[in-house]
Short mmCIF file of C-alpha atoms and ligand atoms in Angstrom, two decimals:
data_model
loop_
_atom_site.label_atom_id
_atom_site.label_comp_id
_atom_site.label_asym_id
_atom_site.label_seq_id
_atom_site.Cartn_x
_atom_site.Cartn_y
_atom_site.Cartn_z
CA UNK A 144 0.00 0.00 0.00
CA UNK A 145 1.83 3.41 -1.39
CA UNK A 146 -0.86 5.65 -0.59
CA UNK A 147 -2.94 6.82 2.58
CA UNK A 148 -6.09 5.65 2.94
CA UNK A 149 -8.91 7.94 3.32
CA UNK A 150 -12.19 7.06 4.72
CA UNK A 151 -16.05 8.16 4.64
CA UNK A 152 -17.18 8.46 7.94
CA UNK A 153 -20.09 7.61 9.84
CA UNK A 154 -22.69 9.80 11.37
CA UNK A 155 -25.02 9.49 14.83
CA UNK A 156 -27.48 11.87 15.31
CA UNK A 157 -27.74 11.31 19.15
CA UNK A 158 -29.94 14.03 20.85
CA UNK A 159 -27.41 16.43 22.07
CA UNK A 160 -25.49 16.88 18.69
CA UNK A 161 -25.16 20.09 17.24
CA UNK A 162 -24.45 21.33 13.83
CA UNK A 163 -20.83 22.30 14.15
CA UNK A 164 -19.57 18.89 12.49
CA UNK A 165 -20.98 20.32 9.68
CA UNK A 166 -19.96 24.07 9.86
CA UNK A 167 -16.63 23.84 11.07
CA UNK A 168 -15.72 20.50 9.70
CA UNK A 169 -17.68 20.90 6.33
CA UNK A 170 -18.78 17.15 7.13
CA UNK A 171 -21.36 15.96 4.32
CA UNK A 172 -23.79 14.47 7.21
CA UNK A 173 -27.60 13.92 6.28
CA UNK A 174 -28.89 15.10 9.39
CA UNK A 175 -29.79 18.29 11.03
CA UNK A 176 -28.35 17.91 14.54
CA UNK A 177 -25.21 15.37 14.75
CA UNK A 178 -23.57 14.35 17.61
CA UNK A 179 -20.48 12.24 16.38
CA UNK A 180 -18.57 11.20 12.87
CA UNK A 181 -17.13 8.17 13.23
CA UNK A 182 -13.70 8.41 11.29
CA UNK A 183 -12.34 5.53 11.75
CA UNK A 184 -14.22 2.38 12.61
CA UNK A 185 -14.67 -1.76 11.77
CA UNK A 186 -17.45 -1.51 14.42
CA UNK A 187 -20.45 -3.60 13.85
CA UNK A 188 -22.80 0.22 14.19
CA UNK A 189 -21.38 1.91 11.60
CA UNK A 190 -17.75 0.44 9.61
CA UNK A 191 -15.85 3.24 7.33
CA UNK A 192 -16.02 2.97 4.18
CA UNK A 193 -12.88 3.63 2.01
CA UNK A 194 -12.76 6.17 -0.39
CA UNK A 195 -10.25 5.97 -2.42
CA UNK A 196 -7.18 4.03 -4.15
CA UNK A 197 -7.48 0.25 -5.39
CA UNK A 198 -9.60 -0.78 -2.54
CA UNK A 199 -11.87 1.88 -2.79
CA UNK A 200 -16.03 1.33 -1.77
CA UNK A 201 -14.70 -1.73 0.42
CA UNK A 202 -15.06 -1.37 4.00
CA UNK A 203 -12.07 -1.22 6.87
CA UNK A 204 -13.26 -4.41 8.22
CA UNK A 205 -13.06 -6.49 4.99
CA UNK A 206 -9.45 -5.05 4.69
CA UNK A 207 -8.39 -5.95 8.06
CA UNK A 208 -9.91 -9.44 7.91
CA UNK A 209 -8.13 -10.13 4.94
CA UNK A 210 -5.19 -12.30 6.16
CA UNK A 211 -3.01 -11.22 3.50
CA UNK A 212 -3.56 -7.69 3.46
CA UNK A 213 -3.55 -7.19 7.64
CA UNK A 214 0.02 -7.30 7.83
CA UNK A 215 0.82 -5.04 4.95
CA UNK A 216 -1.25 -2.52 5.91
CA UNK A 217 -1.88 -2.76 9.63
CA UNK A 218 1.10 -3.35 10.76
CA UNK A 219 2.59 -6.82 12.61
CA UNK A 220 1.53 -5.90 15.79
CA UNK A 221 -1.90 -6.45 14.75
CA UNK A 222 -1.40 -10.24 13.74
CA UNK A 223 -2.69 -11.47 16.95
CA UNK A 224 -5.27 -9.23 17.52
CA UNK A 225 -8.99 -10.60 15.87
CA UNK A 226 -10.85 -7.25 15.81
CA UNK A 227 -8.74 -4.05 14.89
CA UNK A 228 -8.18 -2.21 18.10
CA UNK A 229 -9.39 1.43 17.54
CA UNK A 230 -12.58 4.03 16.98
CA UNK A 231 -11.86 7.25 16.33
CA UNK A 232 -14.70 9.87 16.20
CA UNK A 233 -15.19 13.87 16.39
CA UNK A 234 -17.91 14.76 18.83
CA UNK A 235 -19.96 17.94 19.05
CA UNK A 236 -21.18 18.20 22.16
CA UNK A 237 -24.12 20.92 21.70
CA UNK A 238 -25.41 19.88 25.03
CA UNK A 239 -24.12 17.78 28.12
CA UNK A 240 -23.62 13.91 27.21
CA UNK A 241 -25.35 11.41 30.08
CA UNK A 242 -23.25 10.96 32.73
CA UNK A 243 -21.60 7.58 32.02
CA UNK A 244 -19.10 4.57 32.87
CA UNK A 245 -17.55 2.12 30.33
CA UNK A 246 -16.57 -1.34 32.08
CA UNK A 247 -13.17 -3.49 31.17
CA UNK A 248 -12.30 -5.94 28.49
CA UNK A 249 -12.86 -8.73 31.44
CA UNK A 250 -16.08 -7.19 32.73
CA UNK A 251 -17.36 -6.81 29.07
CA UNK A 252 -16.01 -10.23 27.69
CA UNK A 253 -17.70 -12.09 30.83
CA UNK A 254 -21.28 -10.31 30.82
CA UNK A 255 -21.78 -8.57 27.59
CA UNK A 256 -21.36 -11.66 24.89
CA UNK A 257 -17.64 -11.18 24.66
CA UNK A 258 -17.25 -7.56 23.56
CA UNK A 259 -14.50 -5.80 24.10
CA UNK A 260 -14.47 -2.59 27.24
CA UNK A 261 -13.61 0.67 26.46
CA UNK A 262 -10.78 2.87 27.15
CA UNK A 263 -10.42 6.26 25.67
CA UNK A 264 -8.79 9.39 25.15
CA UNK A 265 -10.14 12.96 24.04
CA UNK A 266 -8.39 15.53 22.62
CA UNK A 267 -10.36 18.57 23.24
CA UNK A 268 -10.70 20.96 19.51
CA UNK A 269 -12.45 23.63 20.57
CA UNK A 270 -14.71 24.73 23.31
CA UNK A 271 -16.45 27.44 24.66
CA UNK A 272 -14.59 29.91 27.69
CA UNK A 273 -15.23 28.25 30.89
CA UNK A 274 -15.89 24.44 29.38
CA UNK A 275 -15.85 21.72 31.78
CA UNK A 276 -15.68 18.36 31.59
CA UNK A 277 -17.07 15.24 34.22
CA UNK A 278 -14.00 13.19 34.95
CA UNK A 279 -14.61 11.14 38.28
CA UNK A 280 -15.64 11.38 41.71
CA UNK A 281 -14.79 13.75 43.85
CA UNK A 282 -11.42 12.56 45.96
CA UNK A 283 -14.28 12.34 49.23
CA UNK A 284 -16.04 9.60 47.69
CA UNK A 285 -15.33 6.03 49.17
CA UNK A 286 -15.92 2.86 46.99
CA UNK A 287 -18.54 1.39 49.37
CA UNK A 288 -20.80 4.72 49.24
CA UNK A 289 -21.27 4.43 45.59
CA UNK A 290 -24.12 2.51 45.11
CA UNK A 291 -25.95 4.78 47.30
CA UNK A 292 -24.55 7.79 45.74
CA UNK A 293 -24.90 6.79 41.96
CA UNK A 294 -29.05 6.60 42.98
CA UNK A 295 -28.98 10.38 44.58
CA UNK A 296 -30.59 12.97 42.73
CA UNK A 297 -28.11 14.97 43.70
CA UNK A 298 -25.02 12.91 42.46
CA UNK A 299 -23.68 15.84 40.33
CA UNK A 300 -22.53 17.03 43.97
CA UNK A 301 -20.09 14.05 44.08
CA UNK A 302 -18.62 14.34 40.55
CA UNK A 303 -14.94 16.36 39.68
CA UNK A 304 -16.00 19.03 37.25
CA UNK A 305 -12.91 19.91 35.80
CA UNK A 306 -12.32 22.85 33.65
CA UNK A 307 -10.45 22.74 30.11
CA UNK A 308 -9.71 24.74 26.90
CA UNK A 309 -9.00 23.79 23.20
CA UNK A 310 -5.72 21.40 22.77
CA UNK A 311 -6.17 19.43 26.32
CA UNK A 312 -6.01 16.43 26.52
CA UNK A 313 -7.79 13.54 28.84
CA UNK A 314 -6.99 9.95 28.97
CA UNK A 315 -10.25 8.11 30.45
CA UNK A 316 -9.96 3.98 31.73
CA UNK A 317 -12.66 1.56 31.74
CA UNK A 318 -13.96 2.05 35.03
CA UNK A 319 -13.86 5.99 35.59
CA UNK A 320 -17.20 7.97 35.54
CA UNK A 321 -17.49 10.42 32.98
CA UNK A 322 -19.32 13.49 30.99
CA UNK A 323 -18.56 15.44 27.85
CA UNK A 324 -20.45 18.93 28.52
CA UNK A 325 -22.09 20.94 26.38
CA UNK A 326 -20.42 23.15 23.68
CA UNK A 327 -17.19 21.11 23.27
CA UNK A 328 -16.05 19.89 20.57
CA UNK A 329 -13.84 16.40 20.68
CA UNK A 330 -11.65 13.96 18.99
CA UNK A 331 -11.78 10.87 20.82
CA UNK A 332 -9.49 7.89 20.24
CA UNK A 333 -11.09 4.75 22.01
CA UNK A 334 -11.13 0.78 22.04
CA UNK A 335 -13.18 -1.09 19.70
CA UNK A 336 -16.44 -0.94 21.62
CA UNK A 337 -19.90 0.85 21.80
CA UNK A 338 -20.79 -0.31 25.29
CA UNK A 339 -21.77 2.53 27.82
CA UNK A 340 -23.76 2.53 30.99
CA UNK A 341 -26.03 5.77 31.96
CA UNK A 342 -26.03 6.81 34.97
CA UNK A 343 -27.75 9.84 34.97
CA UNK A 344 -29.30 11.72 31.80
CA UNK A 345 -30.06 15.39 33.27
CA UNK A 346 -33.57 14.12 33.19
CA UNK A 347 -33.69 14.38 29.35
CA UNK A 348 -36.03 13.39 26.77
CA UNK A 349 -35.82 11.67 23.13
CA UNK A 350 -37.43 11.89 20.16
CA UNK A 351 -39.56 9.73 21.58
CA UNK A 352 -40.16 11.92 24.61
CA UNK A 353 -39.21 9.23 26.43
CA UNK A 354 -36.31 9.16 29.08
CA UNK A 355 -33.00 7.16 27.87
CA UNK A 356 -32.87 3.96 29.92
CA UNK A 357 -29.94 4.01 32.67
CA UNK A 358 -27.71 1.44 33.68
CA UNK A 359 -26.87 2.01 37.08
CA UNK A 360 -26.41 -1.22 38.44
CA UNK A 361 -23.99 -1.97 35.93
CA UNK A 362 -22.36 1.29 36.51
CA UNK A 363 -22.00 0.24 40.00
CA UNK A 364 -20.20 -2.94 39.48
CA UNK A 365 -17.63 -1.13 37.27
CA UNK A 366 -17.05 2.63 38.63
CA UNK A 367 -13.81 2.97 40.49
CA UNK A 368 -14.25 6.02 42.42
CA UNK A 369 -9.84 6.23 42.61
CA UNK A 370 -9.97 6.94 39.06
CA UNK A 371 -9.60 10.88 38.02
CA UNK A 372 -7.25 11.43 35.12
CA UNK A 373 -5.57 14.39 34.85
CA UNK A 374 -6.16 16.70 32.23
CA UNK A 375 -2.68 16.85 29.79
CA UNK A 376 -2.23 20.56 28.64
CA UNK A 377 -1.03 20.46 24.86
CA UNK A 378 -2.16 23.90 23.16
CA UNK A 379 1.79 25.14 24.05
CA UNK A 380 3.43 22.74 22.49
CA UNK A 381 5.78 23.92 19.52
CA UNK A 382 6.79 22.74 16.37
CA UNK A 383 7.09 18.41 17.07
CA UNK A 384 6.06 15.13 17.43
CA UNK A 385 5.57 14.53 20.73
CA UNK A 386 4.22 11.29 22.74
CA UNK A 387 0.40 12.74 24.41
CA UNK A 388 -0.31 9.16 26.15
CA UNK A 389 0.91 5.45 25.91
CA UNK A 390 -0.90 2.63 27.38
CA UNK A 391 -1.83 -0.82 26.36
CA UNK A 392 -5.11 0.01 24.23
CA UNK A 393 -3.17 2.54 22.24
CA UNK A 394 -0.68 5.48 21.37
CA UNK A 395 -1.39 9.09 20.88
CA UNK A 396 1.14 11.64 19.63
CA UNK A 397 0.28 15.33 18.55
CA UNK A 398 2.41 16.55 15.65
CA UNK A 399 2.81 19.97 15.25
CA UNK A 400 3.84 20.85 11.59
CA UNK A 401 4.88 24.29 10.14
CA UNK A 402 6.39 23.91 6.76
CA UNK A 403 7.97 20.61 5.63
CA UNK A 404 7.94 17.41 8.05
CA UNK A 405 9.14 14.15 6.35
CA UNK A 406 7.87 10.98 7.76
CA UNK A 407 8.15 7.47 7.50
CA UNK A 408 5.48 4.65 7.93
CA UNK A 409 6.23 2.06 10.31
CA UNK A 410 6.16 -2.22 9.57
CA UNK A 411 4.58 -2.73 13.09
CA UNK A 412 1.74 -0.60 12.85
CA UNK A 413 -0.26 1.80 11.03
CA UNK A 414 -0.99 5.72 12.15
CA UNK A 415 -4.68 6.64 12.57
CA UNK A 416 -4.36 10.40 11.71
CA UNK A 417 -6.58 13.29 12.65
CA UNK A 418 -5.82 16.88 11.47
CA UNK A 419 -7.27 18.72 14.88
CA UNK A 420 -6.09 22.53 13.34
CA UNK A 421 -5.16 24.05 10.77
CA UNK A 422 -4.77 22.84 6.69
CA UNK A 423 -2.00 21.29 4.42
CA UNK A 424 -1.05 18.21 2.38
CA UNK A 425 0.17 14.58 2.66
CA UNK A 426 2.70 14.31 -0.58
CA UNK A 427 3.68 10.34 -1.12
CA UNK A 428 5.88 9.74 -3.93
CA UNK A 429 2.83 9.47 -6.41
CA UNK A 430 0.61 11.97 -5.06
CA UNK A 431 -0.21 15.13 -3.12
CA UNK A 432 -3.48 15.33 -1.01
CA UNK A 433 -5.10 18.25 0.42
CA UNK A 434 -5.62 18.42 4.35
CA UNK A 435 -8.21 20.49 6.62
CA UNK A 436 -9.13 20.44 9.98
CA UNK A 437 -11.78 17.42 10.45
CA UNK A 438 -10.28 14.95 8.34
CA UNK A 439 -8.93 11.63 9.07
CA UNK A 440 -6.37 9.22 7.45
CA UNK A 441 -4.31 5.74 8.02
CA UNK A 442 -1.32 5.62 6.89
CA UNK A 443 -0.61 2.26 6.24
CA UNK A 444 2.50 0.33 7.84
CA UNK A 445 4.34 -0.61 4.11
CA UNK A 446 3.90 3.15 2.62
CA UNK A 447 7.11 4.44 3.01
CA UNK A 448 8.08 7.91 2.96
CA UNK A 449 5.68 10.68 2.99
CA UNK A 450 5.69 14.41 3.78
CA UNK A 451 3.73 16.28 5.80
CA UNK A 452 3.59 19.75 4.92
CA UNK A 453 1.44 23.03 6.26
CA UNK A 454 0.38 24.65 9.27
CA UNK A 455 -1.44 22.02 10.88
CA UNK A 456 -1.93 19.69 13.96
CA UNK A 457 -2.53 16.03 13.85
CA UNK A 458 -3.15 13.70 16.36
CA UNK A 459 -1.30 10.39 15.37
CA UNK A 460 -2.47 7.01 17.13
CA UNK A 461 -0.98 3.83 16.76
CA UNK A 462 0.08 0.25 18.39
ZN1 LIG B 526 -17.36 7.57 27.21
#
C-alpha cells in the first residue's frame, strides 16, 4: 500500500449533537443535529467505508480481515489481535452527554457476549470559555458509598468538574465515571467498543419523549471512584512530534507541523491520523493530497516515505 487511505465516515445523530460537524468541519452528514462522525471504525454500528485508491467502496473491516492484506497494511503488531483495536470519532457536544461509565475488556467479555471494554482518550478541539468536563468522583467519595450515591438525585454534587480549553487532553480507563459537557467539541481515540452505561441523563427526553434507559447497576459494578485522570495541557506545544499518552489500548502523539515534516510509515503498525487545526497536504511519492481540519487518514504500515507539509496539527495514534 503506497498511498494513505482515506475514509467516509459515519454519522449518529444522538440528541445532544449540534451542527458544528458540519460548519466547522464541512462534514457531508444527512442530518440536522449530529452528535459524532465516526472516522475511523470496523465496528459492527457503523464500519468506514474507504474512499479511495485500489480498494476503494470496500469497508475497513473487509481489509483488516483479509489475512493477507492485515500485515501489509496494519502493521505486525496487529497479527494477533482478531478485531482491529481502535474508533476514532469527532464529537460535538451541543449539550451535556449522560453521565456515564464504560466497564473493562474482562467485565465486558464475561457479561456482555464477549465484547471488548472501552478505554479512551479525548483531545479537546475547541470549546467554549469556561468548558468543563465530568471526569470522576470527587477525591471524598469512598468505593462502598457508591451505590448509594450513583441513585442520589443529587449525584452531580459528588462528581470532579474539571475545567479545560482547546488542545487538552484527557486519557479516560474503563472504570472511571465520565461526561462530555455541552459546547465542546472532541476527537476521541477509544477501544473497539460501543458499550456505555447511563447513569444519569439530566432528566432528558428523546425523540420519543421518552427518558433514555440508565444502567446504574452496571455502573455500579464497574465505577472505580480512585480513578480521576488528569487533564494533559497540549495547546503550548511547539513545532514536534511529541508522545500525548501510551498505554496498552493505544498510542497518541500530537504533531505539530509548520512547513515541511518528512515521515516514515512504520512495519509494526499503522498511524490513525486526525488533522485537529489548521490545513495542508500529505505528498507520497505518487501523489499530493489536500488536508483540513476534520479529516482523518491511516497511513498504512508498508507506505514508506511521505511528507507532511502546512500549518497544521494532527493527532497520530498507533500500536
Ligand atoms: Zn465515554
Amino acid at each position: 500500500m503506497k498511498e494513505p487511505i482515506f475514509l467516509e465516515p459515519i454519522f449518529k445523530d444522538y440528541i445532544w449533537g449540534g451542527t458544528k460537524l458540519k460548519t466547522l468541519f464541512g462534514k457531508n452528514t444527512p442530518y440536522e443535529i449530529t452528535a459524532e462522525s465516526w472516522e475511523v471504525s470496523t465496528n459492527k454500528n457503523g464500519k468506514s467505508i474507504i474512499r479511495n485508491g485500489i480498494h476503494k467502496g470496500k469497508d475497513l473491516e473487509e481489509l483488516y480481515q483479509d489475512k493477507k492484506l492485515r500485515e501489509t497494511i496494519f502493521g505486525t503488531k496487529t497479527k494477533e489481535k482478531d478485531i482491529f483495536p481502535l474508533l476514532i470519532k469527532f464529537i460535538d457536544a451541543n449539550s451535556n452527554l449522560s453521565v456515564q461509565v464504560h466497564p473493562d475488556d474482562k467485565y465486558a467479555f464475561e457479561k456482555e457476549n464477549g465484547e471488548k471494554g472501552k478505554t479512551e482518550m479525548w483531545y479537546i478541539m475547541e470549546c467554549k470559555q469556561g468548558a468543563q468536563i465530568i471526569c470522576g468522583m470527587k477525591e471524598s467519595v469512598k468505593q462502598e458509598q457508591l451505590a448509594d450515591i450513583l441513585q442520589k438525585t443529587n449525584l452531580e454534587d459528588y462528581l470532579n468538574f474539571v475545567s479545560v480549553e482547546k488542545g487538552d487532553c484527557i486519557y479516560i480507563p474503563s472504570g472511571t465515571i465520565h461526561a462530555i459537557l455541552g459546547d465542546t467539541i472532541i476527537c476521541e481515540i477509544q477501544q473497539n467498543s460501543d458499550l456505555t452505561y447511563r447513569v444519569y441523563d439530566w432528566g432528558r427526553k428523546d425523540k420519543d419523549g421518552k427518558p433514555r434507559e440508565l444502567h446504574v447497576q452496571k455502573a455500579t459494578e464497574v465505577v472505580r471512584v480512585e480513578n480521576r485522570p488528569n487533564v494533559i495541557k497540549t495547546a503550548s506545544w511547539g513545532e514536534c512530534e511529541r508522545e500525548i499518552y501510551s498505554s496498552a489500548f493505544f498510542k497518541v502523539n500530537k504533531l505539530t507541523i509548520r512547513g515541511i515534516k518528512k515521515e516514515v510509515s512504520n512495519r509494526e503498525t499503522f498511524y490513525a491520523m486526525n488533522v485537529v487545526n489548521g490545513t495542508g497536504s500529505i505528498q507520497t511519492k505518487e501523489k499530493n493530497y489536500n488536508l483540513k481540519v476534520g479529516d482523518s487518514f491511516i497511513i498504512p504500515a508498508t507506505l514508506g516515505e511521505y511528507e507532511l507539509n502546512g500549518n497544521m496539527e494532527l493527532l497520530k495514534s498507533y500500536l
